[in-house]
PDB file of C-alpha atoms and ligand atoms in Angstrom:
ATOM      1  CA  MET K 269    -217.945  35.291 -37.503  1.00 35.00           C
ATOM      2  CA  ASP K 270    -217.590  38.628 -36.475  1.00 37.00           C
ATOM      3  CA  GLU K 271    -213.626  39.430 -36.385  1.00 39.00           C
ATOM      4  CA  THR K 272    -213.802  42.289 -33.820  1.00 36.00           C
ATOM      5  CA  PRO K 273    -215.621  41.007 -30.940  1.00 37.00           C
ATOM      6  CA  VAL K 274    -215.582  42.356 -27.479  1.00 38.00           C
ATOM      7  CA  TRP K 275    -215.596  39.569 -24.817  1.00 38.00           C
ATOM      8  CA  MET K 276    -216.529  40.289 -21.233  1.00 37.00           C
ATOM      9  CA  HIS K 277    -214.571  38.595 -18.548  1.00 41.00           C
ATOM     10  CA  ALA K 278    -217.388  36.278 -16.881  1.00 41.00           C
ATOM     11  CA  GLU K 279    -216.401  37.274 -13.385  1.00 47.00           C
ATOM     12  CA  ALA K 280    -215.038  40.953 -13.456  1.00 44.00           C
ATOM     13  CA  GLN K 281    -217.382  41.884 -16.337  1.00 49.00           C
ATOM     14  CA  THR K 282    -214.408  43.897 -17.732  1.00 56.00           C
ATOM     15  CA  PRO K 283    -213.536  43.540 -21.574  1.00 60.00           C
ATOM     16  CA  VAL K 284    -211.174  40.980 -22.546  1.00 67.00           C
ATOM     17  CA  ASP K 285    -208.573  41.749 -25.234  1.00 72.00           C
ATOM     18  CA  LEU K 286    -208.694  38.424 -27.351  1.00 75.00           C
ATOM     19  CA  GLN K 287    -205.665  39.920 -29.517  1.00 80.00           C
ATOM     20  CA  VAL K 288    -207.347  38.687 -32.612  1.00 85.00           C
ATOM     21  CA  ASP K 289    -204.738  40.228 -34.790  1.00 86.00           C
ATOM     22  CA  ARG K 290    -202.439  37.794 -33.350  1.00 89.00           C
ATOM     23  CA  PRO K 291    -202.333  33.875 -33.995  1.00 92.00           C
ATOM     24  CA  HIS K 292    -202.917  32.061 -30.855  1.00 91.00           C
ATOM     25  CA  GLY K 293    -202.339  28.264 -30.212  1.00 91.00           C
ATOM     26  CA  ALA K 294    -205.795  27.382 -28.973  1.00 93.00           C
ATOM     27  CA  ARG K 295    -207.384  29.038 -32.051  1.00 94.00           C
ATOM     28  CA  ILE K 296    -205.196  27.588 -34.340  1.00 95.00           C
ATOM     29  CA  TYR K 297    -205.766  24.179 -32.971  1.00 95.00           C
ATOM     30  CA  ASP K 298    -209.346  24.879 -33.159  1.00 95.00           C
ATOM     31  CA  PHE K 299    -209.002  25.626 -36.850  1.00 96.00           C
ATOM     32  CA  LEU K 300    -207.154  22.463 -37.464  1.00 96.00           C
ATOM     33  CA  LEU K 301    -210.051  20.175 -35.635  1.00 96.00           C
ATOM     34  CA  GLY K 302    -212.555  21.983 -37.961  1.00 95.00           C
ATOM     35  CA  GLY K 303    -213.878  24.407 -35.264  1.00 94.00           C
ATOM     36  CA  LYS K 304    -215.187  27.936 -35.763  1.00 92.00           C
ATOM     37  CA  THR K 305    -213.591  29.847 -32.912  1.00 91.00           C
ATOM     38  CA  ASN K 306    -210.539  31.169 -35.110  1.00 94.00           C
ATOM     39  CA  TYR K 307    -209.707  34.234 -36.907  1.00 94.00           C
ATOM     40  CA  ALA K 308    -207.844  35.442 -40.000  1.00 96.00           C
ATOM     41  CA  ALA K 309    -204.586  35.902 -38.083  1.00 94.00           C
ATOM     42  CA  ASP K 310    -205.005  32.104 -36.665  1.00 94.00           C
ATOM     43  CA  ARG K 311    -206.032  30.789 -39.940  1.00 96.00           C
ATOM     44  CA  GLU K 312    -203.029  32.389 -41.662  1.00 95.00           C
ATOM     45  CA  GLN K 313    -200.673  30.861 -39.123  1.00 94.00           C
ATOM     46  CA  ALA K 314    -202.376  27.511 -39.414  1.00 95.00           C
ATOM     47  CA  GLU K 315    -201.512  27.606 -43.141  1.00 95.00           C
ATOM     48  CA  LYS K 316    -198.062  27.909 -42.337  1.00 93.00           C
ATOM     49  CA  VAL K 317    -198.240  25.020 -39.948  1.00 93.00           C
ATOM     50  CA  ILE K 318    -199.933  22.961 -42.680  1.00 94.00           C
ATOM     51  CA  ALA K 319    -196.941  23.874 -44.957  1.00 91.00           C
ATOM     52  CA  SER K 320    -194.578  22.589 -42.470  1.00 89.00           C
ATOM     53  CA  ILE K 321    -196.618  19.742 -41.415  1.00 90.00           C
ATOM     54  CA  PRO K 322    -199.044  18.580 -44.175  1.00 91.00           C
ATOM     55  CA  SER K 323    -200.727  16.037 -41.550  1.00 93.00           C
ATOM     56  CA  ALA K 324    -201.512  18.806 -38.983  1.00 95.00           C
ATOM     57  CA  ALA K 325    -205.119  18.372 -39.187  1.00 95.00           C
ATOM     58  CA  GLU K 326    -205.008  14.665 -38.862  1.00 94.00           C
ATOM     59  CA  SER K 327    -202.409  14.860 -36.229  1.00 95.00           C
ATOM     60  CA  ALA K 328    -204.528  17.130 -34.022  1.00 96.00           C
ATOM     61  CA  ARG K 329    -207.336  14.792 -34.457  1.00 95.00           C
ATOM     62  CA  GLU K 330    -205.096  11.756 -33.508  1.00 95.00           C
ATOM     63  CA  ASN K 331    -204.093  13.906 -30.574  1.00 97.00           C
ATOM     64  CA  ARG K 332    -207.718  14.294 -29.408  1.00 96.00           C
ATOM     65  CA  ALA K 333    -208.444  10.483 -29.969  1.00 95.00           C
ATOM     66  CA  PHE K 334    -205.562   9.752 -27.824  1.00 96.00           C
ATOM     67  CA  VAL K 335    -206.809  11.946 -24.906  1.00 97.00           C
ATOM     68  CA  HIS K 336    -210.226  10.396 -25.202  1.00 96.00           C
ATOM     69  CA  ARG K 337    -208.852   6.865 -25.073  1.00 96.00           C
ATOM     70  CA  VAL K 338    -206.502   7.636 -22.136  1.00 98.00           C
ATOM     71  CA  VAL K 339    -209.237   9.302 -19.956  1.00 98.00           C
ATOM     72  CA  ARG K 340    -211.454   6.274 -20.508  1.00 97.00           C
ATOM     73  CA  HIS K 341    -208.486   3.899 -19.975  1.00 97.00           C
ATOM     74  CA  LEU K 342    -207.385   5.892 -16.383  1.00 98.00           C
ATOM     75  CA  VAL K 343    -211.269   6.057 -15.052  1.00 98.00           C
ATOM     76  CA  ARG K 344    -211.885   2.331 -16.105  1.00 96.00           C
ATOM     77  CA  GLU K 345    -208.716   0.692 -15.403  1.00 96.00           C
ATOM     78  CA  HIS K 346    -207.117   2.603 -12.673  1.00 97.00           C
ATOM     79  CA  GLY K 347    -210.171   4.282 -10.944  1.00 97.00           C
ATOM     80  CA  ILE K 348    -209.088   7.868 -11.447  1.00 98.00           C
ATOM     81  CA  ARG K 349    -211.868  10.077 -11.010  1.00 98.00           C
ATOM     82  CA  GLN K 350    -210.069  13.323 -10.846  1.00 98.00           C
ATOM     83  CA  PHE K 351    -208.460  15.208 -13.634  1.00 98.00           C
ATOM     84  CA  LEU K 352    -206.478  18.327 -13.857  1.00 98.00           C
ATOM     85  CA  ASP K 353    -206.160  19.518 -17.555  1.00 97.00           C
ATOM     86  CA  VAL K 354    -203.604  22.275 -18.128  1.00 98.00           C
ATOM     87  CA  GLY K 355    -203.778  23.869 -21.579  1.00 97.00           C
ATOM     88  CA  THR K 356    -207.439  22.887 -22.062  1.00 94.00           C
ATOM     89  CA  GLY K 357    -208.259  24.393 -25.432  1.00 94.00           C
ATOM     90  CA  ILE K 358    -211.138  25.676 -26.943  1.00 92.00           C
ATOM     91  CA  PRO K 359    -214.170  23.332 -26.237  1.00 89.00           C
ATOM     92  CA  THR K 360    -214.392  20.654 -28.628  1.00 89.00           C
ATOM     93  CA  SER K 361    -216.943  17.672 -28.524  1.00 89.00           C
ATOM     94  CA  PRO K 362    -216.464  15.235 -26.404  1.00 93.00           C
ATOM     95  CA  ASN K 363    -214.656  17.297 -24.013  1.00 93.00           C
ATOM     96  CA  LEU K 364    -212.447  15.687 -21.602  1.00 95.00           C
ATOM     97  CA  HIS K 365    -215.076  15.793 -18.572  1.00 94.00           C
ATOM     98  CA  GLU K 366    -217.782  14.284 -20.840  1.00 94.00           C
ATOM     99  CA  VAL K 367    -215.699  11.296 -21.449  1.00 96.00           C
ATOM    100  CA  ALA K 368    -214.550  10.906 -18.062  1.00 97.00           C
ATOM    101  CA  GLN K 369    -218.163  11.385 -16.880  1.00 95.00           C
ATOM    102  CA  SER K 370    -219.510   9.001 -19.623  1.00 95.00           C
ATOM    103  CA  VAL K 371    -217.594   6.151 -17.736  1.00 96.00           C
ATOM    104  CA  ASP K 372    -217.856   7.743 -13.999  1.00 97.00           C
ATOM    105  CA  PRO K 373    -220.493  10.268 -13.739  1.00 96.00           C
ATOM    106  CA  THR K 374    -218.875  11.278 -10.388  1.00 96.00           C
ATOM    107  CA  ALA K 375    -215.842  12.244 -12.196  1.00 97.00           C
ATOM    108  CA  ARG K 376    -214.369  15.725 -11.387  1.00 96.00           C
ATOM    109  CA  VAL K 377    -212.089  17.954 -13.689  1.00 95.00           C
ATOM    110  CA  VAL K 378    -210.654  21.116 -13.314  1.00 95.00           C
ATOM    111  CA  TYR K 379    -209.544  23.025 -16.543  1.00 94.00           C
ATOM    112  CA  ALA K 380    -206.793  25.565 -16.723  1.00 95.00           C
ATOM    113  CA  ASP K 381    -205.679  27.679 -19.620  1.00 94.00           C
ATOM    114  CA  ASN K 382    -204.196  31.051 -19.922  1.00 92.00           C
ATOM    115  CA  ASP K 383    -206.359  32.220 -23.216  1.00 88.00           C
ATOM    116  CA  PRO K 384    -209.189  34.234 -22.220  1.00 84.00           C
ATOM    117  CA  ILE K 385    -211.307  32.988 -25.296  1.00 86.00           C
ATOM    118  CA  VAL K 386    -210.702  29.337 -23.910  1.00 87.00           C
ATOM    119  CA  LEU K 387    -212.237  30.201 -20.655  1.00 82.00           C
ATOM    120  CA  THR K 388    -215.096  32.308 -22.020  1.00 81.00           C
ATOM    121  CA  HIS K 389    -216.211  29.391 -24.193  1.00 81.00           C
ATOM    122  CA  SER K 390    -215.408  26.789 -21.286  1.00 78.00           C
ATOM    123  CA  ARG K 391    -217.849  28.455 -19.237  1.00 72.00           C
ATOM    124  CA  ALA K 392    -220.749  28.444 -21.639  1.00 70.00           C
ATOM    125  CA  LEU K 393    -220.113  24.896 -22.820  1.00 66.00           C
ATOM    126  CA  HIS K 394    -218.595  22.756 -20.184  1.00 66.00           C
ATOM    127  CA  ILE K 395    -221.695  21.540 -18.218  1.00 73.00           C
ATOM    128  CA  SER K 396    -221.089  18.706 -15.926  1.00 75.00           C
ATOM    129  CA  SER K 397    -223.028  15.745 -15.104  1.00 76.00           C
ATOM    130  CA  ALA K 398    -225.182  16.171 -11.950  1.00 82.00           C
ATOM    131  CA  GLU K 399    -223.066  13.905  -9.788  1.00 87.00           C
ATOM    132  CA  GLY K 400    -219.774  15.209 -10.912  1.00 88.00           C
ATOM    133  CA  ALA K 401    -218.092  18.611 -11.379  1.00 91.00           C
ATOM    134  CA  THR K 402    -216.232  20.695 -13.797  1.00 91.00           C
ATOM    135  CA  ALA K 403    -214.646  23.908 -13.014  1.00 92.00           C
ATOM    136  CA  TYR K 404    -212.091  26.267 -14.804  1.00 90.00           C
ATOM    137  CA  ILE K 405    -209.159  28.478 -13.718  1.00 92.00           C
ATOM    138  CA  GLU K 406    -207.672  31.254 -15.724  1.00 91.00           C
ATOM    139  CA  ALA K 407    -204.019  30.532 -15.098  1.00 94.00           C
ATOM    140  CA  ASP K 408    -200.668  30.409 -16.632  1.00 96.00           C
ATOM    141  CA  ALA K 409    -198.932  26.868 -16.806  1.00 97.00           C
ATOM    142  CA  THR K 410    -195.657  28.536 -15.905  1.00 97.00           C
ATOM    143  CA  ASP K 411    -197.140  29.293 -12.354  1.00 97.00           C
ATOM    144  CA  PRO K 412    -198.232  25.774 -11.141  1.00 98.00           C
ATOM    145  CA  ASP K 413    -198.546  27.454  -7.383  1.00 98.00           C
ATOM    146  CA  GLY K 414    -201.173  29.605  -8.927  1.00 97.00           C
ATOM    147  CA  ILE K 415    -203.248  26.682 -10.051  1.00 97.00           C
ATOM    148  CA  LEU K 416    -202.601  24.446  -6.790  1.00 98.00           C
ATOM    149  CA  ASP K 417    -203.667  27.194  -4.570  1.00 97.00           C
ATOM    150  CA  SER K 418    -206.459  28.421  -6.417  1.00 96.00           C
ATOM    151  CA  ARG K 419    -209.782  27.950  -4.500  1.00 95.00           C
ATOM    152  CA  VAL K 420    -211.312  26.485  -7.726  1.00 93.00           C
ATOM    153  CA  PHE K 421    -208.628  23.820  -7.542  1.00 96.00           C
ATOM    154  CA  ARG K 422    -208.975  23.229  -3.851  1.00 95.00           C
ATOM    155  CA  ASP K 423    -212.875  23.357  -3.744  1.00 94.00           C
ATOM    156  CA  THR K 424    -213.152  20.869  -6.872  1.00 95.00           C
ATOM    157  CA  LEU K 425    -210.460  18.182  -6.129  1.00 97.00           C
ATOM    158  CA  ASP K 426    -209.486  15.956  -3.211  1.00 97.00           C
ATOM    159  CA  PRO K 427    -205.926  16.109  -2.634  1.00 92.00           C
ATOM    160  CA  GLU K 428    -206.035  13.032  -0.909  1.00 96.00           C
ATOM    161  CA  GLN K 429    -207.321  11.167  -3.866  1.00 98.00           C
ATOM    162  CA  PRO K 430    -205.552  10.340  -7.202  1.00 98.00           C
ATOM    163  CA  VAL K 431    -205.391  13.206  -9.802  1.00 98.00           C
ATOM    164  CA  ALA K 432    -204.638  12.710 -13.684  1.00 98.00           C
ATOM    165  CA  ILE K 433    -202.611  15.633 -14.522  1.00 98.00           C
ATOM    166  CA  THR K 434    -203.151  16.211 -18.296  1.00 98.00           C
ATOM    167  CA  LEU K 435    -200.702  18.348 -20.498  1.00 98.00           C
ATOM    168  CA  CYS K 436    -201.675  17.579 -23.999  1.00 98.00           C
ATOM    169  CA  LEU K 437    -199.932  19.718 -26.524  1.00 98.00           C
ATOM    170  CA  LEU K 438    -199.113  22.344 -23.944  1.00 98.00           C
ATOM    171  CA  LEU K 439    -195.550  21.908 -22.908  1.00 98.00           C
ATOM    172  CA  HIS K 440    -193.971  22.799 -26.468  1.00 96.00           C
ATOM    173  CA  TRP K 441    -195.522  26.482 -26.161  1.00 95.00           C
ATOM    174  CA  LEU K 442    -193.636  27.090 -22.703  1.00 95.00           C
ATOM    175  CA  PRO K 443    -190.727  29.601 -23.072  1.00 89.00           C
ATOM    176  CA  GLU K 444    -187.580  27.958 -23.653  1.00 87.00           C
ATOM    177  CA  THR K 445    -185.862  29.703 -20.751  1.00 91.00           C
ATOM    178  CA  TYR K 446    -188.611  28.361 -18.510  1.00 95.00           C
ATOM    179  CA  ASP K 447    -188.152  25.055 -16.291  1.00 97.00           C
ATOM    180  CA  ALA K 448    -190.930  22.888 -17.813  1.00 98.00           C
ATOM    181  CA  TYR K 449    -189.544  19.830 -16.022  1.00 98.00           C
ATOM    182  CA  GLY K 450    -189.591  21.712 -12.584  1.00 98.00           C
ATOM    183  CA  MET K 451    -193.177  22.782 -13.263  1.00 98.00           C
ATOM    184  CA  VAL K 452    -194.490  19.088 -13.930  1.00 98.00           C
ATOM    185  CA  ARG K 453    -192.382  17.975 -10.838  1.00 98.00           C
ATOM    186  CA  ARG K 454    -194.365  20.729  -8.912  1.00 98.00           C
ATOM    187  CA  LEU K 455    -197.704  19.489 -10.058  1.00 98.00           C
ATOM    188  CA  LEU K 456    -196.824  15.760  -9.270  1.00 98.00           C
ATOM    189  CA  ASP K 457    -195.457  16.625  -6.001  1.00 98.00           C
ATOM    190  CA  ALA K 458    -199.005  18.066  -5.084  1.00 98.00           C
ATOM    191  CA  VAL K 459    -200.755  14.718  -5.821  1.00 98.00           C
ATOM    192  CA  PRO K 460    -200.831  11.312  -4.073  1.00 98.00           C
ATOM    193  CA  ALA K 461    -199.512   7.981  -5.224  1.00 98.00           C
ATOM    194  CA  GLY K 462    -201.631   6.455  -7.908  1.00 98.00           C
ATOM    195  CA  SER K 463    -201.937   9.689  -9.871  1.00 98.00           C
ATOM    196  CA  ALA K 464    -201.081   9.820 -13.418  1.00 98.00           C
ATOM    197  CA  LEU K 465    -199.316  12.321 -15.740  1.00 98.00           C
ATOM    198  CA  VAL K 466    -200.508  12.407 -19.558  1.00 99.00           C
ATOM    199  CA  ILE K 467    -198.468  14.167 -21.942  1.00 98.00           C
ATOM    200  CA  THR K 468    -198.413  14.767 -25.776  1.00 98.00           C
ATOM    201  CA  HIS K 469    -195.566  16.965 -27.194  1.00 98.00           C
ATOM    202  CA  ALA K 470    -194.673  18.017 -30.682  1.00 96.00           C
ATOM    203  CA  THR K 471    -191.426  16.628 -31.894  1.00 96.00           C
ATOM    204  CA  LYS K 472    -189.127  16.567 -34.965  1.00 94.00           C
ATOM    205  CA  ASP K 473    -187.795  13.121 -34.377  1.00 95.00           C
ATOM    206  CA  PHE K 474    -189.850  11.523 -37.122  1.00 92.00           C
ATOM    207  CA  ASP K 475    -189.426  14.152 -39.615  1.00 88.00           C
ATOM    208  CA  GLU K 476    -186.669  17.134 -39.481  1.00 88.00           C
ATOM    209  CA  ARG K 477    -189.080  19.513 -41.446  1.00 86.00           C
ATOM    210  CA  VAL K 478    -191.258  19.562 -38.483  1.00 89.00           C
ATOM    211  CA  GLY K 479    -188.571  22.001 -37.014  1.00 88.00           C
ATOM    212  CA  LYS K 480    -189.885  24.585 -39.189  1.00 90.00           C
ATOM    213  CA  ILE K 481    -192.925  25.381 -36.937  1.00 89.00           C
ATOM    214  CA  GLU K 482    -190.393  26.640 -34.434  1.00 89.00           C
ATOM    215  CA  GLU K 483    -189.290  29.393 -36.914  1.00 88.00           C
ATOM    216  CA  ASP K 484    -192.835  29.966 -38.004  1.00 87.00           C
ATOM    217  CA  PHE K 485    -193.873  30.851 -34.613  1.00 88.00           C
ATOM    218  CA  GLU K 486    -190.765  33.096 -33.943  1.00 85.00           C
ATOM    219  CA  ASP K 487    -192.621  36.450 -34.998  1.00 79.00           C
ATOM    220  CA  THR K 488    -195.897  35.717 -33.383  1.00 82.00           C
ATOM    221  CA  GLY K 489    -195.283  36.466 -29.757  1.00 79.00           C
ATOM    222  CA  SER K 490    -195.561  32.491 -28.844  1.00 82.00           C
ATOM    223  CA  SER K 491    -192.559  30.099 -29.201  1.00 87.00           C
ATOM    224  CA  VAL K 492    -192.908  26.482 -30.081  1.00 92.00           C
ATOM    225  CA  ARG K 493    -190.008  24.197 -28.873  1.00 94.00           C
ATOM    226  CA  THR K 494    -190.216  20.816 -30.096  1.00 96.00           C
ATOM    227  CA  ARG K 495    -188.517  17.989 -27.991  1.00 97.00           C
ATOM    228  CA  THR K 496    -186.917  14.631 -28.767  1.00 97.00           C
ATOM    229  CA  LYS K 497    -188.141  11.319 -27.244  1.00 98.00           C
ATOM    230  CA  ALA K 498    -185.705  11.270 -24.534  1.00 98.00           C
ATOM    231  CA  GLN K 499    -186.273  14.931 -23.497  1.00 98.00           C
ATOM    232  CA  VAL K 500    -190.089  13.979 -23.428  1.00 98.00           C
ATOM    233  CA  GLY K 501    -189.133  10.883 -21.538  1.00 98.00           C
ATOM    234  CA  ARG K 502    -187.376  12.962 -18.955  1.00 98.00           C
ATOM    235  CA  PHE K 503    -190.992  14.561 -17.839  1.00 98.00           C
ATOM    236  CA  PHE K 504    -191.849  10.914 -16.739  1.00 98.00           C
ATOM    237  CA  ASP K 505    -188.656  10.184 -14.538  1.00 98.00           C
ATOM    238  CA  GLY K 506    -189.706   8.572 -11.181  1.00 98.00           C
ATOM    239  CA  LEU K 507    -193.052   7.334 -12.786  1.00 98.00           C
ATOM    240  CA  ASP K 508    -194.156   4.141 -14.176  1.00 98.00           C
ATOM    241  CA  LEU K 509    -194.943   4.248 -17.823  1.00 98.00           C
ATOM    242  CA  VAL K 510    -198.194   2.592 -18.778  1.00 98.00           C
ATOM    243  CA  PRO K 511    -197.489   0.386 -21.711  1.00 97.00           C
ATOM    244  CA  PRO K 512    -197.010   0.650 -24.481  1.00 96.00           C
ATOM    245  CA  GLY K 513    -194.757   3.720 -23.156  1.00 97.00           C
ATOM    246  CA  LEU K 514    -193.891   6.924 -25.236  1.00 98.00           C
ATOM    247  CA  VAL K 515    -195.468   6.390 -28.607  1.00 96.00           C
ATOM    248  CA  ALA K 516    -197.300   8.236 -31.647  1.00 96.00           C
ATOM    249  CA  PRO K 517    -200.612   9.087 -30.022  1.00 96.00           C
ATOM    250  CA  GLN K 518    -202.383   6.600 -32.782  1.00 93.00           C
ATOM    251  CA  ARG K 519    -200.051   3.785 -31.428  1.00 94.00           C
ATOM    252  CA  TRP K 520    -201.155   4.129 -27.775  1.00 95.00           C
ATOM    253  CA  ARG K 521    -203.624   1.517 -27.329  1.00 93.00           C
ATOM    254  CA  PRO K 522    -205.697   2.014 -30.548  1.00 88.00           C
ATOM    255  CA  GLU K 523    -207.513  -1.278 -29.626  1.00 78.00           C
ATOM    256  CA  ASP K 524    -208.833  -0.092 -26.193  1.00 68.00           C
ATOM    257  CA  VAL K 525    -212.073   1.345 -27.613  1.00 60.00           C
ATOM    258  CA  GLU K 526    -214.211   1.693 -30.512  1.00 52.00           C
ATOM    259  CA  ILE K 527    -212.608   3.383 -33.661  1.00 46.00           C
ATOM    260  CA  GLU K 528    -213.128   6.971 -33.499  1.00 51.00           C
ATOM    261  CA  ALA K 529    -212.934   9.557 -36.198  1.00 49.00           C
ATOM    262  CA  GLY K 530    -209.161  10.169 -36.683  1.00 50.00           C
ATOM    263  CA  ASN K 531    -208.198   7.292 -34.731  1.00 51.00           C
ATOM    264  CA  SER K 532    -207.324   4.758 -37.443  1.00 52.00           C
ATOM    265  CA  GLY K 533    -204.524   3.182 -35.673  1.00 52.00           C
ATOM    266  CA  ALA K 534    -203.137   2.528 -39.241  1.00 57.00           C
ATOM    267  CA  VAL K 535    -201.534   5.785 -39.718  1.00 65.00           C
ATOM    268  CA  GLY K 536    -197.693   5.855 -39.995  1.00 70.00           C
ATOM    269  CA  ASP K 537    -195.573   6.982 -36.963  1.00 72.00           C
ATOM    270  CA  GLY K 538    -193.855   9.705 -39.315  1.00 74.00           C
ATOM    271  CA  HIS K 539    -197.304  11.175 -40.189  1.00 86.00           C
ATOM    272  CA  VAL K 540    -198.130  12.508 -36.611  1.00 94.00           C
ATOM    273  CA  PRO K 541    -195.076  14.281 -35.369  1.00 95.00           C
ATOM    274  CA  ILE K 542    -196.173  13.713 -31.522  1.00 96.00           C
ATOM    275  CA  TRP K 543    -194.633  11.725 -28.535  1.00 97.00           C
ATOM    276  CA  SER K 544    -197.634  10.493 -26.132  1.00 98.00           C
ATOM    277  CA  GLY K 545    -197.450   8.850 -23.058  1.00 98.00           C
ATOM    278  CA  VAL K 546    -199.081   8.075 -19.624  1.00 98.00           C
ATOM    279  CA  GLY K 547    -197.215   7.550 -16.266  1.00 98.00           C
ATOM    280  CA  LEU K 548    -198.314   6.456 -12.910  1.00 98.00           C
ATOM    281  CA  LYS K 549    -197.008   7.859  -9.682  1.00 98.00           C
ATOM    282  CA  PRO K 550    -195.660   4.631  -7.889  1.00 97.00           C
ATOM    283  CA  GLY K 551    -196.523   3.976  -4.145  1.00 88.00           C
ATOM    284  CA  ALA K 552    -200.271   3.250  -4.575  1.00 73.00           C
TER     285      ALA K 552
HETATM  286  C1  SAM O  43    -203.072  22.796 -28.942  1.00 97.05           C
HETATM  287  S1  SAM O  43    -204.090  23.369 -27.521  1.00 97.05           S
HETATM  288  C2  SAM O  43    -204.253  21.799 -26.919  1.00 97.05           C
HETATM  289  C3  SAM O  43    -205.755  21.642 -26.226  1.00 97.05           C
HETATM  290  C4  SAM O  43    -205.738  20.314 -25.611  1.00 97.05           C
HETATM  291  N1  SAM O  43    -205.040  20.029 -24.466  1.00 97.05           N
HETATM  292  C5  SAM O  43    -205.765  19.159 -26.345  1.00 97.05           C
HETATM  293  O1  SAM O  43    -204.569  18.318 -26.350  1.00 97.05           O
HETATM  294  O2  SAM O  43    -206.708  18.728 -27.302  1.00 97.05           O
HETATM  295  C6  SAM O  43    -202.873  24.114 -26.527  1.00 97.05           C
HETATM  296  C7  SAM O  43    -203.515  25.042 -25.307  1.00 97.05           C
HETATM  297  O3  SAM O  43    -202.612  25.153 -24.429  1.00 97.05           O
HETATM  298  C8  SAM O  43    -202.730  26.541 -24.111  1.00 97.05           C
HETATM  299  N2  SAM O  43    -201.505  27.414 -23.323  1.00 97.05           N
HETATM  300  C9  SAM O  43    -200.482  27.604 -24.271  1.00 97.05           C
HETATM  301  N3  SAM O  43    -199.479  28.086 -23.319  1.00 97.05           N
HETATM  302  C10 SAM O  43    -200.066  28.138 -22.029  1.00 97.05           C
HETATM  303  C11 SAM O  43    -199.634  28.643 -20.626  1.00 97.05           C
HETATM  304  N4  SAM O  43    -198.593  29.109 -20.699  1.00 97.05           N
HETATM  305  N5  SAM O  43    -200.617  28.363 -19.948  1.00 97.05           N
HETATM  306  C12 SAM O  43    -201.756  27.987 -19.836  1.00 97.05           C
HETATM  307  N6  SAM O  43    -202.148  27.497 -20.992  1.00 97.05           N
HETATM  308  C13 SAM O  43    -201.522  27.587 -22.107  1.00 97.05           C
HETATM  309  C14 SAM O  43    -203.336  27.295 -25.185  1.00 97.05           C
HETATM  310  O4  SAM O  43    -204.155  28.441 -24.825  1.00 97.05           O
HETATM  311  C15 SAM O  43    -204.338  26.294 -25.669  1.00 97.05           C
HETATM  312  O5  SAM O  43    -205.433  26.236 -25.282  1.00 97.05           O
END
């Protein structure tokens, strides 16, 4: 791969600085998932992550498999047909909209991410079913009103109908000083009863050594902040947690679907240092 690309912003046709000399979360995750949209700085940082979390690649796959199972579950069992996916990541097959639209072709998905490379690839690769819709916003999660007030969000999703808000492996990237709980609350306030909140979040509860990734990222311009089970649980305050509650991703209804690559259901909890959960907004 050319290591010095110049990307044009799809709308403004202005060059986008991809900062390939600095590691980026989306590209590190892409590397861990076996993708090709990553650069030397990302791979170097990924090796540090693997040194702290030897099961990092397996954990990334279990996280993706969880996302797939949850999306199918929400469409099939709860009739949710709208998704707001913040912190989308570089497209990786199958993408969230493909999973949702494979169950219900009318499903509508808005993706939001602050990494320009994610958006560039998303526009190229995320093609919706004929009946559904897939749209993208370049937005920062720390500005939930920017997402909710955007034309893309308002034109794509019906605010009267339930929306699943998916924040998977996102919240631990937000600055420590930022009120992540307030951000989640703001998004939930904007969606009706029957909507869902889906979170996966890095933790050192299972293995203290995972805390090393907080140090590893200190010099990169991105901070990582792991949370305990209780702290992740607070994001679901006021919601009804879908059984089995807050668990490691491979423990969340592994029996729900056909076994996928990376979803053995037999992997030990300590192996995947992630808390995963789904909550439903009551009152529907
Ligand atoms: C590890 S990837 C997760 C991808 C996908 N959600 C999943 O679970 O498979 C984290 C994503 O969050 C995005 N991200 C990090 N901080 C963000 C922020 N402040 N606003 C929006 N996106 C952010 C990164 O660009 C990256 O694409």
